[in-house]
Amino acid sequence: MTEENAFEWPITIYIEDTDTGGIVYHANYLKFFERGRTELFRSFGVSLQDMLEQGFSFVVRHLEIDFLKGARLDDQLKVRTWPLKVRRASIEFCQILVNNEGQCLCKATVQVACVDPSSMKPIVIPEHILSEIA
């Protein structure tokens, strides 16, 4: 998976996502990116509940975000998600929020670590995830 064939998830901006000026509140971009990653895994046939039942989960370890242009109430956007680096126990994703014209409104680099949910210690990413993401 690369930027050219990135996973896309639609986002509609609702009133609850915005401040009093109708601009998306900055923390909500993190929610949009989280949904994009969650739906990427779901597209592999693995839900977050499945992960927990199988004894693994992903937690955000590092995040860098650039707010380039404000999203507004009623915007129809897409979160585009693709892996930059895949390691044994972590994945670094690039995620962008784009409008219908393809203009990037926000960009994030998110590193997630695969952990055992009971101990929160890093573990090797299961092969069925690695085979889908690589």
PDB file of C-alpha atoms in Angstrom:
ATOM      1  CA  MET A   1       0.000   0.000   0.000  1.00  0.00           C
ATOM      2  CA  THR A   2       1.369   3.404  -1.015  1.00  0.00           C
ATOM      3  CA  GLU A   3       0.150   6.973  -1.289  1.00  0.00           C
ATOM      4  CA  GLU A   4      -1.152   6.195  -4.786  1.00  0.00           C
ATOM      5  CA  ASN A   5      -3.419   3.404  -3.551  1.00  0.00           C
ATOM      6  CA  ALA A   6      -4.005   4.713  -0.008  1.00  0.00           C
ATOM      7  CA  PHE A   7      -7.031   3.614   1.966  1.00  0.00           C
ATOM      8  CA  GLU A   8      -9.742   6.309   1.946  1.00  0.00           C
ATOM      9  CA  TRP A   9     -12.504   6.921   4.484  1.00  0.00           C
ATOM     10  CA  PRO A  10     -15.186   9.607   4.046  1.00  0.00           C
ATOM     11  CA  ILE A  11     -15.712  12.235   6.740  1.00  0.00           C
ATOM     12  CA  THR A  12     -18.581  14.722   6.958  1.00  0.00           C
ATOM     13  CA  ILE A  13     -18.054  17.725   9.197  1.00  0.00           C
ATOM     14  CA  TYR A  14     -20.947  18.113  11.645  1.00  0.00           C
ATOM     15  CA  ILE A  15     -21.727  20.965  14.036  1.00  0.00           C
ATOM     16  CA  GLU A  16     -20.281  18.967  16.956  1.00  0.00           C
ATOM     17  CA  ASP A  17     -16.891  18.909  15.174  1.00  0.00           C
ATOM     18  CA  THR A  18     -16.623  22.697  15.004  1.00  0.00           C
ATOM     19  CA  ASP A  19     -15.988  25.716  17.159  1.00  0.00           C
ATOM     20  CA  THR A  20     -18.354  28.701  17.300  1.00  0.00           C
ATOM     21  CA  GLY A  21     -16.987  29.959  13.964  1.00  0.00           C
ATOM     22  CA  GLY A  22     -17.864  26.760  12.119  1.00  0.00           C
ATOM     23  CA  ILE A  23     -14.201  25.677  11.839  1.00  0.00           C
ATOM     24  CA  VAL A  24     -13.158  22.176  12.924  1.00  0.00           C
ATOM     25  CA  TYR A  25     -11.716  22.188  16.431  1.00  0.00           C
ATOM     26  CA  HIS A  26      -8.072  21.081  16.269  1.00  0.00           C
ATOM     27  CA  ALA A  27      -8.410  17.979  18.493  1.00  0.00           C
ATOM     28  CA  ASN A  28     -11.092  16.540  16.217  1.00  0.00           C
ATOM     29  CA  TYR A  29      -8.575  15.972  13.424  1.00  0.00           C
ATOM     30  CA  LEU A  30      -7.059  13.292  15.664  1.00  0.00           C
ATOM     31  CA  LYS A  31     -10.470  11.611  15.837  1.00  0.00           C
ATOM     32  CA  PHE A  32     -10.757  11.664  12.047  1.00  0.00           C
ATOM     33  CA  PHE A  33      -7.320  10.085  11.676  1.00  0.00           C
ATOM     34  CA  GLU A  34      -8.132   7.462  14.317  1.00  0.00           C
ATOM     35  CA  ARG A  35     -11.273   6.529  12.365  1.00  0.00           C
ATOM     36  CA  GLY A  36      -9.211   6.245   9.193  1.00  0.00           C
ATOM     37  CA  ARG A  37      -6.777   3.795  10.813  1.00  0.00           C
ATOM     38  CA  THR A  38      -9.596   1.835  12.455  1.00  0.00           C
ATOM     39  CA  GLU A  39     -11.429   1.461   9.152  1.00  0.00           C
ATOM     40  CA  LEU A  40      -8.191   0.486   7.387  1.00  0.00           C
ATOM     41  CA  PHE A  41      -7.828  -2.462   9.776  1.00  0.00           C
ATOM     42  CA  ARG A  42     -11.533  -3.263   9.375  1.00  0.00           C
ATOM     43  CA  SER A  43     -10.978  -3.381   5.582  1.00  0.00           C
ATOM     44  CA  PHE A  44      -8.515  -6.234   6.300  1.00  0.00           C
ATOM     45  CA  GLY A  45     -11.325  -8.058   8.096  1.00  0.00           C
ATOM     46  CA  VAL A  46     -10.059  -7.218  11.597  1.00  0.00           C
ATOM     47  CA  SER A  47     -12.046  -5.035  13.993  1.00  0.00           C
ATOM     48  CA  LEU A  48     -10.659  -3.505  17.158  1.00  0.00           C
ATOM     49  CA  GLN A  49     -12.743  -6.002  19.141  1.00  0.00           C
ATOM     50  CA  ASP A  50     -11.217  -8.868  17.118  1.00  0.00           C
ATOM     51  CA  MET A  51      -7.744  -7.568  17.960  1.00  0.00           C
ATOM     52  CA  LEU A  52      -8.488  -7.522  21.677  1.00  0.00           C
ATOM     53  CA  GLU A  53      -9.932 -11.031  21.536  1.00  0.00           C
ATOM     54  CA  GLN A  54      -6.812 -12.207  19.661  1.00  0.00           C
ATOM     55  CA  GLY A  55      -4.545 -10.671  22.327  1.00  0.00           C
ATOM     56  CA  PHE A  56      -3.159  -7.591  20.608  1.00  0.00           C
ATOM     57  CA  SER A  57      -3.930  -3.944  20.104  1.00  0.00           C
ATOM     58  CA  PHE A  58      -2.335  -0.852  18.609  1.00  0.00           C
ATOM     59  CA  VAL A  59      -1.572   2.250  20.654  1.00  0.00           C
ATOM     60  CA  VAL A  60      -0.312   5.598  19.415  1.00  0.00           C
ATOM     61  CA  ARG A  61       3.348   6.001  20.322  1.00  0.00           C
ATOM     62  CA  HIS A  62       4.263   9.156  18.410  1.00  0.00           C
ATOM     63  CA  LEU A  63       2.342  11.771  16.465  1.00  0.00           C
ATOM     64  CA  GLU A  64       3.272  14.774  14.336  1.00  0.00           C
ATOM     65  CA  ILE A  65       0.536  16.891  12.822  1.00  0.00           C
ATOM     66  CA  ASP A  66       0.409  19.885  10.491  1.00  0.00           C
ATOM     67  CA  PHE A  67      -2.768  21.945  10.322  1.00  0.00           C
ATOM     68  CA  LEU A  68      -2.682  23.448   6.835  1.00  0.00           C
ATOM     69  CA  LYS A  69      -6.199  24.797   6.230  1.00  0.00           C
ATOM     70  CA  GLY A  70      -9.316  24.708   8.372  1.00  0.00           C
ATOM     71  CA  ALA A  71     -12.108  22.308   7.567  1.00  0.00           C
ATOM     72  CA  ARG A  72     -15.593  23.789   7.852  1.00  0.00           C
ATOM     73  CA  LEU A  73     -19.109  22.792   8.788  1.00  0.00           C
ATOM     74  CA  ASP A  74     -20.733  20.516   6.162  1.00  0.00           C
ATOM     75  CA  ASP A  75     -17.457  19.805   4.317  1.00  0.00           C
ATOM     76  CA  GLN A  76     -17.312  16.385   2.664  1.00  0.00           C
ATOM     77  CA  LEU A  77     -13.745  15.150   3.148  1.00  0.00           C
ATOM     78  CA  LYS A  78     -11.632  12.014   2.943  1.00  0.00           C
ATOM     79  CA  VAL A  79      -9.030  10.642   5.297  1.00  0.00           C
ATOM     80  CA  ARG A  80      -6.288   8.980   3.234  1.00  0.00           C
ATOM     81  CA  THR A  81      -4.107   6.480   5.131  1.00  0.00           C
ATOM     82  CA  TRP A  82      -1.041   4.496   4.090  1.00  0.00           C
ATOM     83  CA  PRO A  83       1.977   2.952   5.850  1.00  0.00           C
ATOM     84  CA  LEU A  84       5.358   4.670   5.631  1.00  0.00           C
ATOM     85  CA  LYS A  85       7.366   2.166   7.690  1.00  0.00           C
ATOM     86  CA  VAL A  86       6.414  -1.274   8.897  1.00  0.00           C
ATOM     87  CA  ARG A  87       8.531  -2.827  11.613  1.00  0.00           C
ATOM     88  CA  ARG A  88       8.135  -5.989  13.677  1.00  0.00           C
ATOM     89  CA  ALA A  89       6.179  -4.280  16.465  1.00  0.00           C
ATOM     90  CA  SER A  90       5.189  -0.889  15.034  1.00  0.00           C
ATOM     91  CA  ILE A  91       3.742   0.818  11.980  1.00  0.00           C
ATOM     92  CA  GLU A  92       4.269   4.424  10.960  1.00  0.00           C
ATOM     93  CA  PHE A  93       1.353   5.820   8.963  1.00  0.00           C
ATOM     94  CA  CYS A  94       0.955   8.935   6.887  1.00  0.00           C
ATOM     95  CA  GLN A  95      -2.560  10.321   7.067  1.00  0.00           C
ATOM     96  CA  ILE A  96      -4.001  13.287   5.253  1.00  0.00           C
ATOM     97  CA  LEU A  97      -7.403  14.920   5.291  1.00  0.00           C
ATOM     98  CA  VAL A  98      -8.348  16.128   1.814  1.00  0.00           C
ATOM     99  CA  ASN A  99     -11.304  17.966   0.328  1.00  0.00           C
ATOM    100  CA  ASN A 100     -13.119  17.054  -2.895  1.00  0.00           C
ATOM    101  CA  GLU A 101     -10.592  19.052  -4.922  1.00  0.00           C
ATOM    102  CA  GLY A 102      -7.756  16.943  -3.467  1.00  0.00           C
ATOM    103  CA  GLN A 103      -6.400  19.829  -1.382  1.00  0.00           C
ATOM    104  CA  CYS A 104      -4.689  18.670   1.813  1.00  0.00           C
ATOM    105  CA  LEU A 105      -6.189  20.358   4.895  1.00  0.00           C
ATOM    106  CA  CYS A 106      -4.257  18.462   7.550  1.00  0.00           C
ATOM    107  CA  LYS A 107      -1.389  15.973   7.533  1.00  0.00           C
ATOM    108  CA  ALA A 108      -0.176  13.637  10.259  1.00  0.00           C
ATOM    109  CA  THR A 109       2.516  11.053  10.745  1.00  0.00           C
ATOM    110  CA  VAL A 110       1.358   8.540  13.332  1.00  0.00           C
ATOM    111  CA  GLN A 111       3.433   5.723  14.780  1.00  0.00           C
ATOM    112  CA  VAL A 112       1.453   2.945  16.427  1.00  0.00           C
ATOM    113  CA  ALA A 113       2.931   0.150  18.502  1.00  0.00           C
ATOM    114  CA  CYS A 114       1.488  -3.338  18.711  1.00  0.00           C
ATOM    115  CA  VAL A 115       0.995  -4.291  22.351  1.00  0.00           C
ATOM    116  CA  ASP A 116      -0.419  -7.016  24.542  1.00  0.00           C
ATOM    117  CA  PRO A 117      -3.512  -5.281  26.008  1.00  0.00           C
ATOM    118  CA  SER A 118      -3.132  -6.917  29.424  1.00  0.00           C
ATOM    119  CA  SER A 119       0.513  -5.929  29.970  1.00  0.00           C
ATOM    120  CA  MET A 120       0.800  -3.004  27.516  1.00  0.00           C
ATOM    121  CA  LYS A 121       4.194  -4.423  26.484  1.00  0.00           C
ATOM    122  CA  PRO A 122       5.232  -4.420  22.817  1.00  0.00           C
ATOM    123  CA  ILE A 123       4.661  -7.612  20.846  1.00  0.00           C
ATOM    124  CA  VAL A 124       5.280  -8.691  17.260  1.00  0.00           C
ATOM    125  CA  ILE A 125       2.524  -7.641  14.856  1.00  0.00           C
ATOM    126  CA  PRO A 126       0.513 -10.720  13.833  1.00  0.00           C
ATOM    127  CA  GLU A 127       1.390 -12.064  10.390  1.00  0.00           C
ATOM    128  CA  HIS A 128      -2.141 -11.646   9.004  1.00  0.00           C
ATOM    129  CA  ILE A 129      -1.870  -7.878   9.661  1.00  0.00           C
ATOM    130  CA  LEU A 130       1.662  -7.629   8.258  1.00  0.00           C
ATOM    131  CA  SER A 131       0.665  -9.429   5.072  1.00  0.00           C
ATOM    132  CA  GLU A 132      -2.191  -6.971   4.472  1.00  0.00           C
ATOM    133  CA  ILE A 133      -0.332  -3.782   5.350  1.00  0.00           C
ATOM    134  CA  ALA A 134       2.952  -4.427   3.520  1.00  0.00           C
TER     135      ALA A 134
END
